[in-house]
CSV table of C-alpha atoms and ligand atoms in Angstrom, one decimal:
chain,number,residue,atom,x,y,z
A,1,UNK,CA,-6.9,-17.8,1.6
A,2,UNK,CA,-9.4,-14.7,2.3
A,3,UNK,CA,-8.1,-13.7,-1.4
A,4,UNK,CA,-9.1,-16.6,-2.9
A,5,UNK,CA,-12.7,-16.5,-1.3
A,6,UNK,CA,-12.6,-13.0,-3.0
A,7,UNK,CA,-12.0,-14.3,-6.3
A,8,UNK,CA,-14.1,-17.2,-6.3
A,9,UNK,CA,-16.8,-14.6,-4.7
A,10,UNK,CA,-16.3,-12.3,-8.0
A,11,UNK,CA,-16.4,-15.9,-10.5
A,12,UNK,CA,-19.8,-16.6,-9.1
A,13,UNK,CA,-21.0,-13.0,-9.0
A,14,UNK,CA,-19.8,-12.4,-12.8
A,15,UNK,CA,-21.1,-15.4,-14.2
A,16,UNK,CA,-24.5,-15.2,-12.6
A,17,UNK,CA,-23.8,-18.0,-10.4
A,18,UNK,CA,-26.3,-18.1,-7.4
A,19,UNK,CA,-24.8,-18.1,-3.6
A,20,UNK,CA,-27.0,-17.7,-0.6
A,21,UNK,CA,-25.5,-17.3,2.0
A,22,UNK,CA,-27.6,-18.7,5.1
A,23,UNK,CA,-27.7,-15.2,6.8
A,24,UNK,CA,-27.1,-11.5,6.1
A,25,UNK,CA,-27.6,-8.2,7.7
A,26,UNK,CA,-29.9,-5.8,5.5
A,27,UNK,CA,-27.5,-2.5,5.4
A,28,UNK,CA,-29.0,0.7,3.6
A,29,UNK,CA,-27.9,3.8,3.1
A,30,UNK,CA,-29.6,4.8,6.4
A,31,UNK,CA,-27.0,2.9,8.6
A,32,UNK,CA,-23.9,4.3,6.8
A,33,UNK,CA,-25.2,8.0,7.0
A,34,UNK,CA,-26.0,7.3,10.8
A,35,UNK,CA,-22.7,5.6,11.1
A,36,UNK,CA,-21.2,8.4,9.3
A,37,UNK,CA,-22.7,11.3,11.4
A,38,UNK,CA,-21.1,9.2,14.3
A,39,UNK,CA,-17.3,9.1,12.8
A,40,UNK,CA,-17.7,13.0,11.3
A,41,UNK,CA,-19.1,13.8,15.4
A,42,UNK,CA,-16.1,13.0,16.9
A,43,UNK,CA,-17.6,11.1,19.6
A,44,UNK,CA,-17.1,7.2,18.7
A,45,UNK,CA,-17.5,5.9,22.3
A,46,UNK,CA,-20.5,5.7,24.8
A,47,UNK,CA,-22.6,8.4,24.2
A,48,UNK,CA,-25.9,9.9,23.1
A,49,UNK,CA,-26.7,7.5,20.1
A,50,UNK,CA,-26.0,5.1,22.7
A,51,UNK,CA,-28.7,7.0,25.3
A,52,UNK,CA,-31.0,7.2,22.1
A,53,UNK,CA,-31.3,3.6,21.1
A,54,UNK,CA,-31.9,2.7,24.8
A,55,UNK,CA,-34.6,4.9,24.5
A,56,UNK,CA,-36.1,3.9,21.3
A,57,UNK,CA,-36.0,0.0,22.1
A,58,UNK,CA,-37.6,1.0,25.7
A,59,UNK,CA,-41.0,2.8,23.3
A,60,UNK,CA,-40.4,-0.1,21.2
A,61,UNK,CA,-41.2,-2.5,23.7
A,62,UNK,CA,-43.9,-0.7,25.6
A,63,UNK,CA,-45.0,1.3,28.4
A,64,UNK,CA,-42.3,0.6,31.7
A,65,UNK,CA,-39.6,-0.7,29.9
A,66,UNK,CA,-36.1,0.5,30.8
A,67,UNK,CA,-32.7,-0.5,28.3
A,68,UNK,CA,-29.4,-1.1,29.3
A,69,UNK,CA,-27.0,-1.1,25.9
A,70,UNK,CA,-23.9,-3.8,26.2
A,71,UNK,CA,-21.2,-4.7,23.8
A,72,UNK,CA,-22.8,-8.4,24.2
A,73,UNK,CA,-25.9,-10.1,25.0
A,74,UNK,CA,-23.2,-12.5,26.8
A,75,UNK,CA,-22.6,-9.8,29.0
A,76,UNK,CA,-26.2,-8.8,29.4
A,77,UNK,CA,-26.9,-12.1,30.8
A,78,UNK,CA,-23.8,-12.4,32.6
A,79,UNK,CA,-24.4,-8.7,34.5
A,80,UNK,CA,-28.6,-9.7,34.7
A,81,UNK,CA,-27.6,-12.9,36.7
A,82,UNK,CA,-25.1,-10.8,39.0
A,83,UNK,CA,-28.3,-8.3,39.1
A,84,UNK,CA,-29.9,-11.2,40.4
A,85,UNK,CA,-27.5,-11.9,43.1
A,86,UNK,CA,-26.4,-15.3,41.2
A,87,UNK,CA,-22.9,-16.9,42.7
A,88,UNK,CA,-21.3,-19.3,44.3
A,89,UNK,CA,-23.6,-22.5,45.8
A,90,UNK,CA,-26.2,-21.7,43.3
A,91,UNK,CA,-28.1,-23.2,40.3
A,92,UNK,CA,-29.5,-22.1,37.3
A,93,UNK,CA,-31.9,-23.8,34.3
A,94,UNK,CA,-31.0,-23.4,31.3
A,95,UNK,CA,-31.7,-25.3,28.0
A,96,UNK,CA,-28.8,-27.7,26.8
A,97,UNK,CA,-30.7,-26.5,23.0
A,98,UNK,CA,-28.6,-23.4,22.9
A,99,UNK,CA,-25.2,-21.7,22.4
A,100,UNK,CA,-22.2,-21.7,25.1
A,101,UNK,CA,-23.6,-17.6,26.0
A,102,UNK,CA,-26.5,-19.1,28.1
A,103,UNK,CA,-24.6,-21.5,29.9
A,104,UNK,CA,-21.1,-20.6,29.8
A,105,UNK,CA,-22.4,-16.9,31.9
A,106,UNK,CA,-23.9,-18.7,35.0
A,107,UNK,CA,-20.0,-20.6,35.3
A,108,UNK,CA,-18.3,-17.0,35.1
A,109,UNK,CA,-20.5,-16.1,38.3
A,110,UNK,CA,-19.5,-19.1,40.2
A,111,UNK,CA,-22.7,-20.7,40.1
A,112,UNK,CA,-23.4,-24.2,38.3
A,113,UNK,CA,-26.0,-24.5,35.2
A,114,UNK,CA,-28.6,-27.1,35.6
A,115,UNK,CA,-29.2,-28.4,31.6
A,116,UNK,CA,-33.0,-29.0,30.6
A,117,UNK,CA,-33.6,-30.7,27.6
A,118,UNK,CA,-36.3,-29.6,24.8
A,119,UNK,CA,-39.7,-30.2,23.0
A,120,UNK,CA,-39.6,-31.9,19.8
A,121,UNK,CA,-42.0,-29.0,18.2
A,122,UNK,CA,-40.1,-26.1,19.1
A,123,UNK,CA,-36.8,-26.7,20.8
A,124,UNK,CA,-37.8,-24.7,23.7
A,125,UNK,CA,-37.0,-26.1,27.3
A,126,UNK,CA,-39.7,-28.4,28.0
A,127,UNK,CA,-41.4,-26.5,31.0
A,128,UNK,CA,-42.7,-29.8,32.4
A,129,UNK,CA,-39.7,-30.8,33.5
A,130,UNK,CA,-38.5,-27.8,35.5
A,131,UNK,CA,-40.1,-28.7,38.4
A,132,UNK,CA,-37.8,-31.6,38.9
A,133,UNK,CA,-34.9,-30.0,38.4
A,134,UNK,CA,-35.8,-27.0,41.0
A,135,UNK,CA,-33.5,-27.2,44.3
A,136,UNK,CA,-33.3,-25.3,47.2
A,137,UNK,CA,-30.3,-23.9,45.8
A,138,UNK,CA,-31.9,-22.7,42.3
A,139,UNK,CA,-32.1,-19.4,42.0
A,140,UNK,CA,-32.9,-18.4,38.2
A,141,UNK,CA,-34.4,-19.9,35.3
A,142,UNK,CA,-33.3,-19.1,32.0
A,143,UNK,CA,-35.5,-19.6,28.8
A,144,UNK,CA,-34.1,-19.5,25.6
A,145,UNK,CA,-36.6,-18.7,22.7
A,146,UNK,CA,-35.1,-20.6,20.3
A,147,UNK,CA,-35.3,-19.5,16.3
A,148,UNK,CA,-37.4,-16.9,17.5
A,149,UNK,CA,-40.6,-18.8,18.8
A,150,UNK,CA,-41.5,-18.0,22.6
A,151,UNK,CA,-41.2,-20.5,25.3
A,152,UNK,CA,-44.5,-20.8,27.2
A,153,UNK,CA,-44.0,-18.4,29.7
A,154,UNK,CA,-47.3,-18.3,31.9
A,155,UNK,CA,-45.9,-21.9,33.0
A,156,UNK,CA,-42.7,-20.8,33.5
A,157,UNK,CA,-43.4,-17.6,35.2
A,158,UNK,CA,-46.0,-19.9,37.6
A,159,UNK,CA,-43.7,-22.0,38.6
A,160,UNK,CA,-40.8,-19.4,39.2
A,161,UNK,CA,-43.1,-17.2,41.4
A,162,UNK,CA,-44.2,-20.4,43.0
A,163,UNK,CA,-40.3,-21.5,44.1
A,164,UNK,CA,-39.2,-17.4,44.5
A,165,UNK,CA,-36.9,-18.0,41.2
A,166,UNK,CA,-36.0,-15.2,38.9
A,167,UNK,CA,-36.4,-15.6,35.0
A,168,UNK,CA,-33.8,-14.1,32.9
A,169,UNK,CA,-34.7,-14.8,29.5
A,170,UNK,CA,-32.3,-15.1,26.4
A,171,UNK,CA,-33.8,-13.2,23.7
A,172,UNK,CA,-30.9,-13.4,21.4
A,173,UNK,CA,-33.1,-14.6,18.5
A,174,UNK,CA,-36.3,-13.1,19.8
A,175,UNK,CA,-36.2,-9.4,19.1
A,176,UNK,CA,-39.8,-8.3,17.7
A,177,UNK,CA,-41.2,-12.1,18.9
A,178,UNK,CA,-44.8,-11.8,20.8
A,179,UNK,CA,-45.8,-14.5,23.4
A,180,UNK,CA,-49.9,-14.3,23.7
A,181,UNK,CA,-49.7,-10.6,22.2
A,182,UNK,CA,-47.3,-9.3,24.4
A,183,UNK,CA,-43.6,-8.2,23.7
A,184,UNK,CA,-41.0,-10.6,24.6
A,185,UNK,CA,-38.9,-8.1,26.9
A,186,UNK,CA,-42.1,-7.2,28.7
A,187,UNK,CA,-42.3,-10.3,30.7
A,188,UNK,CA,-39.5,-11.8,32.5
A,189,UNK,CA,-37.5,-10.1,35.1
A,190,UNK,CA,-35.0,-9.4,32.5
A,191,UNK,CA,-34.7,-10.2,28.9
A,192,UNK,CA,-31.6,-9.9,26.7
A,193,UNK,CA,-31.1,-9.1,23.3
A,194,UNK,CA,-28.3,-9.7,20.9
A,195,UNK,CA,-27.4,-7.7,18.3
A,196,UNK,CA,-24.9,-10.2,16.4
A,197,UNK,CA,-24.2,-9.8,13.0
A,198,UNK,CA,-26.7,-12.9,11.8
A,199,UNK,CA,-29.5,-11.3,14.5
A,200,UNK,CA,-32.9,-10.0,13.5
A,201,UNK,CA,-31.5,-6.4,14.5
A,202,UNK,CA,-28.2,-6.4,13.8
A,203,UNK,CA,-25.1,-4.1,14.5
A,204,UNK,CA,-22.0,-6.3,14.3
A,205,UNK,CA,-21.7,-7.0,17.7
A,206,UNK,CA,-24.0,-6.0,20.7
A,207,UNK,CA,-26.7,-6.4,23.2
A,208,UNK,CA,-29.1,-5.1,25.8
A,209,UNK,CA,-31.0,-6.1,28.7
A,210,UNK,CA,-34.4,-4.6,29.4
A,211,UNK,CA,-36.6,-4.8,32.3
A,212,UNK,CA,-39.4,-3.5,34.2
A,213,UNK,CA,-37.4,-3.2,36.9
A,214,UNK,CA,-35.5,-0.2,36.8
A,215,UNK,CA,-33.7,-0.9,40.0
A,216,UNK,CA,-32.3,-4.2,38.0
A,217,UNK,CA,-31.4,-1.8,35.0
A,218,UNK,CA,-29.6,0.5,36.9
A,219,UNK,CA,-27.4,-2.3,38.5
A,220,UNK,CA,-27.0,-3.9,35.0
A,221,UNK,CA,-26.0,-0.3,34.1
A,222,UNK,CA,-23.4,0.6,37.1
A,223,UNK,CA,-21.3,-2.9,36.1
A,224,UNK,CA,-21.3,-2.9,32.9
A,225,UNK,CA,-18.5,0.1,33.2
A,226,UNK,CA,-16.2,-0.4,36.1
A,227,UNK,CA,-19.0,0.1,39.1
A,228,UNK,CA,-18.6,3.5,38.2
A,229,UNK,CA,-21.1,6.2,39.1
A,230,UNK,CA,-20.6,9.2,37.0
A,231,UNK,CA,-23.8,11.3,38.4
A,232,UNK,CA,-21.5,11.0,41.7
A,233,UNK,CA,-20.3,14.4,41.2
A,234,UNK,CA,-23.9,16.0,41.7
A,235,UNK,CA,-23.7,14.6,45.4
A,236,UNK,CA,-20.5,16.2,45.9
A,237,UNK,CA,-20.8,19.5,46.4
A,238,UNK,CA,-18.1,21.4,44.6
A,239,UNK,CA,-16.9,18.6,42.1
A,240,UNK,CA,-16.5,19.1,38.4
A,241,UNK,CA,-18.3,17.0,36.0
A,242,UNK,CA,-15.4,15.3,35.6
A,243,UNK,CA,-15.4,13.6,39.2
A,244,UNK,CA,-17.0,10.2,39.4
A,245,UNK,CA,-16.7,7.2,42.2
A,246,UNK,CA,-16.3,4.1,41.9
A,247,UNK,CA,-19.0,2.2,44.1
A,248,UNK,CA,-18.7,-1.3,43.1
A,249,UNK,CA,-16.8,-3.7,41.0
A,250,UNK,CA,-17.4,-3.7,37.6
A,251,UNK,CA,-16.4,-4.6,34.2
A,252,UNK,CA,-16.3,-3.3,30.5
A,253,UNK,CA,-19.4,-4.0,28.5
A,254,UNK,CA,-20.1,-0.4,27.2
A,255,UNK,CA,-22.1,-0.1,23.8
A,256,UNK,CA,-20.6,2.6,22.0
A,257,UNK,CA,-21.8,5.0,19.6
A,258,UNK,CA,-20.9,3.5,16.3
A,259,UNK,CA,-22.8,0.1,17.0
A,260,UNK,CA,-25.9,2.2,18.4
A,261,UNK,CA,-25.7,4.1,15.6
A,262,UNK,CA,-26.8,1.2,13.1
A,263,UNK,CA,-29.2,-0.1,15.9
A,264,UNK,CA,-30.9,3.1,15.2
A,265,UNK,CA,-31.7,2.4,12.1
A,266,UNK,CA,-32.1,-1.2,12.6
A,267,UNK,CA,-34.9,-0.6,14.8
A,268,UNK,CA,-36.7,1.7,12.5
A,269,UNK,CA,-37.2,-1.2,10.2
A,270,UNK,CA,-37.2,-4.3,12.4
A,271,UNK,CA,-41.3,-5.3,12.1
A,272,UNK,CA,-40.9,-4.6,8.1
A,273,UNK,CA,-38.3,-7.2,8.2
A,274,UNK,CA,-39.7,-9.9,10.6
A,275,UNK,CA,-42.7,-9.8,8.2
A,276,UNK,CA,-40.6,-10.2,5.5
A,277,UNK,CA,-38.6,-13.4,7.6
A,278,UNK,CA,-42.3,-14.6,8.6
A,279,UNK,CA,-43.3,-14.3,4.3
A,280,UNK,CA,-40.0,-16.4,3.6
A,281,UNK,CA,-41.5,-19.4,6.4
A,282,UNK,CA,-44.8,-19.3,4.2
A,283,UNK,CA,-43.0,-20.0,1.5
A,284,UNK,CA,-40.8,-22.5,2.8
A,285,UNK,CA,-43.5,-24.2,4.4
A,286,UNK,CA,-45.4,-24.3,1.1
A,287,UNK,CA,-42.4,-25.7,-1.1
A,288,UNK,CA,-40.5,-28.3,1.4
A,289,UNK,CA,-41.0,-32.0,0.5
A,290,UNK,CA,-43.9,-32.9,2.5
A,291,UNK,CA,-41.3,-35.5,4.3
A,292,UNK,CA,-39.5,-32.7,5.9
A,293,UNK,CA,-40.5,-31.3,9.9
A,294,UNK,CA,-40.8,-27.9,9.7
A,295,UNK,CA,-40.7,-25.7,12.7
A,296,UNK,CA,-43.5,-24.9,15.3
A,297,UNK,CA,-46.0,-21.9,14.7
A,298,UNK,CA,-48.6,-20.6,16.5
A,299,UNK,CA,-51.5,-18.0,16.0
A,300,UNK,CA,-51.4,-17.7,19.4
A,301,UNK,CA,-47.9,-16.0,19.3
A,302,UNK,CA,-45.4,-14.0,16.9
A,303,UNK,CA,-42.4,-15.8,15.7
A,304,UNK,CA,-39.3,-13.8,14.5
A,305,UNK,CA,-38.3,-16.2,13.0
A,306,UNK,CA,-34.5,-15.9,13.1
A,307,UNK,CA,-33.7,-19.3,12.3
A,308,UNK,CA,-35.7,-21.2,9.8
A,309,UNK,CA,-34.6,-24.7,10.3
A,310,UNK,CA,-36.0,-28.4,9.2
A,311,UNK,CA,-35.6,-31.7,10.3
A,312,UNK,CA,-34.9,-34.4,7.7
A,313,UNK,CA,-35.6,-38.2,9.0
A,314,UNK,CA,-32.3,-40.3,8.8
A,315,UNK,CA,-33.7,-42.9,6.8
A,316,UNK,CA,-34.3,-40.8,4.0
A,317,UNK,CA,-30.9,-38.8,3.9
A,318,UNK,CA,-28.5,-37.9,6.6
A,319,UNK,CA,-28.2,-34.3,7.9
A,320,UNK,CA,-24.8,-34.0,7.1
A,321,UNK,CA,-25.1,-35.0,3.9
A,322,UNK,CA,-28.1,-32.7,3.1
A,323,UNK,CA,-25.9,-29.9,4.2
A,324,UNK,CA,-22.7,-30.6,1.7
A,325,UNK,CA,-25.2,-31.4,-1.4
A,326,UNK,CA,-26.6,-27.6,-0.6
A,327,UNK,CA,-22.8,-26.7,-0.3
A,328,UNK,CA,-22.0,-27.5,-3.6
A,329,UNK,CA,-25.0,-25.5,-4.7
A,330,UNK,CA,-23.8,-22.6,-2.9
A,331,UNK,CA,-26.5,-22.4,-0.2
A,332,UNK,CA,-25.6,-21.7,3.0
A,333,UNK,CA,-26.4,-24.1,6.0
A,334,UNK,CA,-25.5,-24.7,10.1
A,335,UNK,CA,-26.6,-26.3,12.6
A,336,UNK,CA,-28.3,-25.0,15.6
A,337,UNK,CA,-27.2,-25.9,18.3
A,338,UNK,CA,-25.2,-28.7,19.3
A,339,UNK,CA,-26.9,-29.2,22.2
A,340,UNK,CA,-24.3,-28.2,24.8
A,341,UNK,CA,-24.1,-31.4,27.1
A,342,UNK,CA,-22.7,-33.1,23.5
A,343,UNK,CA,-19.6,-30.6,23.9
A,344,UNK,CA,-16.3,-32.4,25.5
A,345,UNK,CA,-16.8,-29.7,28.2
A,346,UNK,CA,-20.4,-30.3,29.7
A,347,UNK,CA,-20.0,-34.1,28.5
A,348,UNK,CA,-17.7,-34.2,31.8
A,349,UNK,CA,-20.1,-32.7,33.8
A,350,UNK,CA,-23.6,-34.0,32.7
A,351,UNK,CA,-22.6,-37.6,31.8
A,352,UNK,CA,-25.5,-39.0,34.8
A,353,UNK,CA,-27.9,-36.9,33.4
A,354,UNK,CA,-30.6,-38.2,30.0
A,355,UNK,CA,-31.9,-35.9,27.6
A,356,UNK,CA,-34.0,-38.1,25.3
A,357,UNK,CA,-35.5,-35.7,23.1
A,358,UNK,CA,-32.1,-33.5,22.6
A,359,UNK,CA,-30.5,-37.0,21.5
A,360,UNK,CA,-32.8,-38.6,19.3
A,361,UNK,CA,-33.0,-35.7,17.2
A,362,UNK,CA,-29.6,-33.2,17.5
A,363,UNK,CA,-28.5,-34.8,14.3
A,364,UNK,CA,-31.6,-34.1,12.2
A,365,UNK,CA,-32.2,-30.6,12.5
A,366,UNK,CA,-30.3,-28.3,9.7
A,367,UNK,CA,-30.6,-24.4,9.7
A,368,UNK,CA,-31.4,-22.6,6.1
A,369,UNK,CA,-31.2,-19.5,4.5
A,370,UNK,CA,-33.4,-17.4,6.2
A,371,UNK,CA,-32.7,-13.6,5.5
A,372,UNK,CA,-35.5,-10.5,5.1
A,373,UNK,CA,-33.0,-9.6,1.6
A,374,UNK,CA,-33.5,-12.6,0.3
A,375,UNK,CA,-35.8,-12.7,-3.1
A,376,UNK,CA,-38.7,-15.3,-3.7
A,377,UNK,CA,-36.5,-16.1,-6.7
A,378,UNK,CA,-33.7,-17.5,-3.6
A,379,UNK,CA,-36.1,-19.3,-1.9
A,380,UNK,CA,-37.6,-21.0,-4.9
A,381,UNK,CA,-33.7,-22.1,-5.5
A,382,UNK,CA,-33.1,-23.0,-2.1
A,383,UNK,CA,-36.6,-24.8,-2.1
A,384,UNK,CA,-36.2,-26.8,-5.6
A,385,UNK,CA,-32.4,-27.8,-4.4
A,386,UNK,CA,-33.8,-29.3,-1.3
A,387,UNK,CA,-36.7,-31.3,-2.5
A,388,UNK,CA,-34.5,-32.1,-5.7
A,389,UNK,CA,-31.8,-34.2,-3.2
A,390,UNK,CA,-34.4,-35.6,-1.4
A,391,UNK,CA,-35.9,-37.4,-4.8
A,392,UNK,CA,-32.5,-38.2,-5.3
A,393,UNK,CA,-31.6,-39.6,-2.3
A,394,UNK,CA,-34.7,-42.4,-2.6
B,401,PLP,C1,-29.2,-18.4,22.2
B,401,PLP,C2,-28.1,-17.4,22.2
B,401,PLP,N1,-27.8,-16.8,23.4
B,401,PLP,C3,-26.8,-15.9,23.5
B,401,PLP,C4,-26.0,-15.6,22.4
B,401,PLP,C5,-24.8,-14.6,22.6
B,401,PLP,O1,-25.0,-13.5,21.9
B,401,PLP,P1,-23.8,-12.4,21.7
B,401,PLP,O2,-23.0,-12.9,20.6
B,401,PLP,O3,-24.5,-11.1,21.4
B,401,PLP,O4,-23.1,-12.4,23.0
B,401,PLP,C6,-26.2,-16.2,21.2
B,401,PLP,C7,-25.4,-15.9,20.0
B,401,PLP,O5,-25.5,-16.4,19.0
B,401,PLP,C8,-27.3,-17.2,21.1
B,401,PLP,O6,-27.5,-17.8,20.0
């Protein structure tokens, strides 16, 4: 099969035949002589490219910041909420617009997700309705900035202080994003990045949570590897360095030095290629078929965009048929998200529970190419194939 793809990969490439793919990481020299300096070092695990690219994302993000690196931004989230003192008999918000991460986490601690559903303009958790969904038993609400465009967080920070709740936000797509000028990571009580292959910054696989609390970062830091405190051996008069204790339970989230490596360089370049993913919007935004929704924007803010994605009314052409007519152009498309309480598994659970703007419009909204790699020449393509089916479809 994968040598198939291969040679039908090759075909396209020798005969000039476009494919865009709907994401890709942009990989330079730079990353494979920092990865290389890693492999020729010896030291592939945890270590000081690891201690480095906490540091750089905590100047990234500004004054007060502290970084906790994790093989996941699942497992930030999952480790924030323990922070938090999340578990059993409590509730958290979280969007039903996002991936499994967001919701799936607050299950592993033995608390129970409370779903929220969206705005039409953004596909942000609609922060008018939190207020009805608050309990006595909620203890954390978690925004997700969808695509890469903030949530409003002045109403959602209000309202948390207001009913003592903590917010955790999931920045998976929001790395470089600004709410009202200021960084998203410099807000909440802790924000998590992911550093996914398809992310803005990305390293394969990894995450980390940041915070102003650096009590909350040291916790996030102790469980992520076993509850283990290796600086135990200073307290212990006499010890090696190679005596540690292990205070607490814990688990296995390390980053490790290869995946911090091309973070490193990631980073470096991160605001050249936002600007570069906020050029590519322009241009989409000047090209689509007038027909087609496009995504929220806001002077106000900074979007990241890490999803571009459009909504195509049913009566002119279905989703997923606008999807296999790009197919068989060769441009990449997905959908983000399935909104979770339309997955068998929260279906059980939310059935009572109406999410009107989540339903009317889950099967309009396709994802496009949206890459800082890809050429004006791709996007034209990608722009004339998209308003060319929709003439069609008439
Ligand atoms: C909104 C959201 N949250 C969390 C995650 C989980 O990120 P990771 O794969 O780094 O655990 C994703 C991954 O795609 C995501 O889209």
């Amino acid at each position: 099969m994968r040598k198939k793809a291969s040679r039908e990969q090759e075909r396209r490439f020798q005969m000039k035949i476009k494919n865009i793919p709907l994401s890709r990481p942009s990989i330079t020299e730079k990353e494979i002589k920092q990865v290389t300096e890693v492999l020729m070092s010896g030291h592939l695990t945890t270590g000081l490219k690891v201690t480095e690219f906490e540091e750089n994302m905590s100047n990234y993000l500004g004054k007060g910041i502290y970084s906790a690196g994790l093989n996941s931004c699942t497992a930030g989230l999952y480790l924030s909420l323990l922070a938090c003192g999340v578990g059993e008999g409590d509730e958290v918000i979280v969007p039903t617009w996002t991936f499994a991460a967001t919701a799936h986490v607050v299950y592993w601690t033995g608390a129970k997700p409370v779903l929220c559903d969206v705005k039409e303009d953004s596909l942000n958790l609609d922060e008018t309705l939190l207020e009805r969904l608050v309990t006595p038993k909620t203890k954390v609400i978690i925004p997700v900035h969808f695509a890469g465009f903030p949530c409003e967080m002045d109403s959602i920070m209000t309202l948390a202080r207001n009913h003592n709740l903590y917010v955790i936000e999931d920045a998976a797509h929001a790395i470089g994003t600004k709410y009202k000028g200021k960084n998203i990571g410099a807000i909440g009580d802790a924000t998590v990045f992911s550093f996914y292959a398809t992310k803005n910054l990305a390293c394969g696989e990894g995450g980390m949570v940041v915070s102003k609390n650096k009590k909350l970062i040291q916790q996030v830091k102790k469980t992520l590897y076993f509850g283990i405190n290796k600086e135990a051996y200073k307290k212990h008069e006499g010890k090696g360095r190679w005596f540690y204790d292990i205070e607490s339970m814990g688990y296995k989230f390390n980053l490790d030095n290869i995946h911090a490596a091309i973070g490193l360089s990631q980073l470096e370049k991160l605001d050249p290629m936002n600007e570069r993913r906020r050029y590519i919007a322009h241009l989409y935004k000047d090209g689509l078929d007038k027909r087609i929704v496009l995504p929220k924007d806001s002077k106000e803010h900074l979007h990241s965009y890490h999803l571009f994605y459009i909504r195509v009314d049913k009566s002119i052409i279905s989703r997923d048929e606008l999807a296999l007519k790009l197919q068989e152009k060769n441009i990449g498309s997905s959908v983000h998200f399935i909104p979770l309480h339309k997955h068998s598994f929260y279906q059980k659970r939310f059935s009572k529970q109406q999410f009107p703007v989540a339903d009317r419009i889950h099967d309009e909204v396709l994802s496009i190419p949206m890459f800082p790699d890809m050429s004006n020449e791709d996007v034209a393509y990608v722009i004339e194939n998209i308003n060319g089916i929709l003439r069609k479809a008439l």
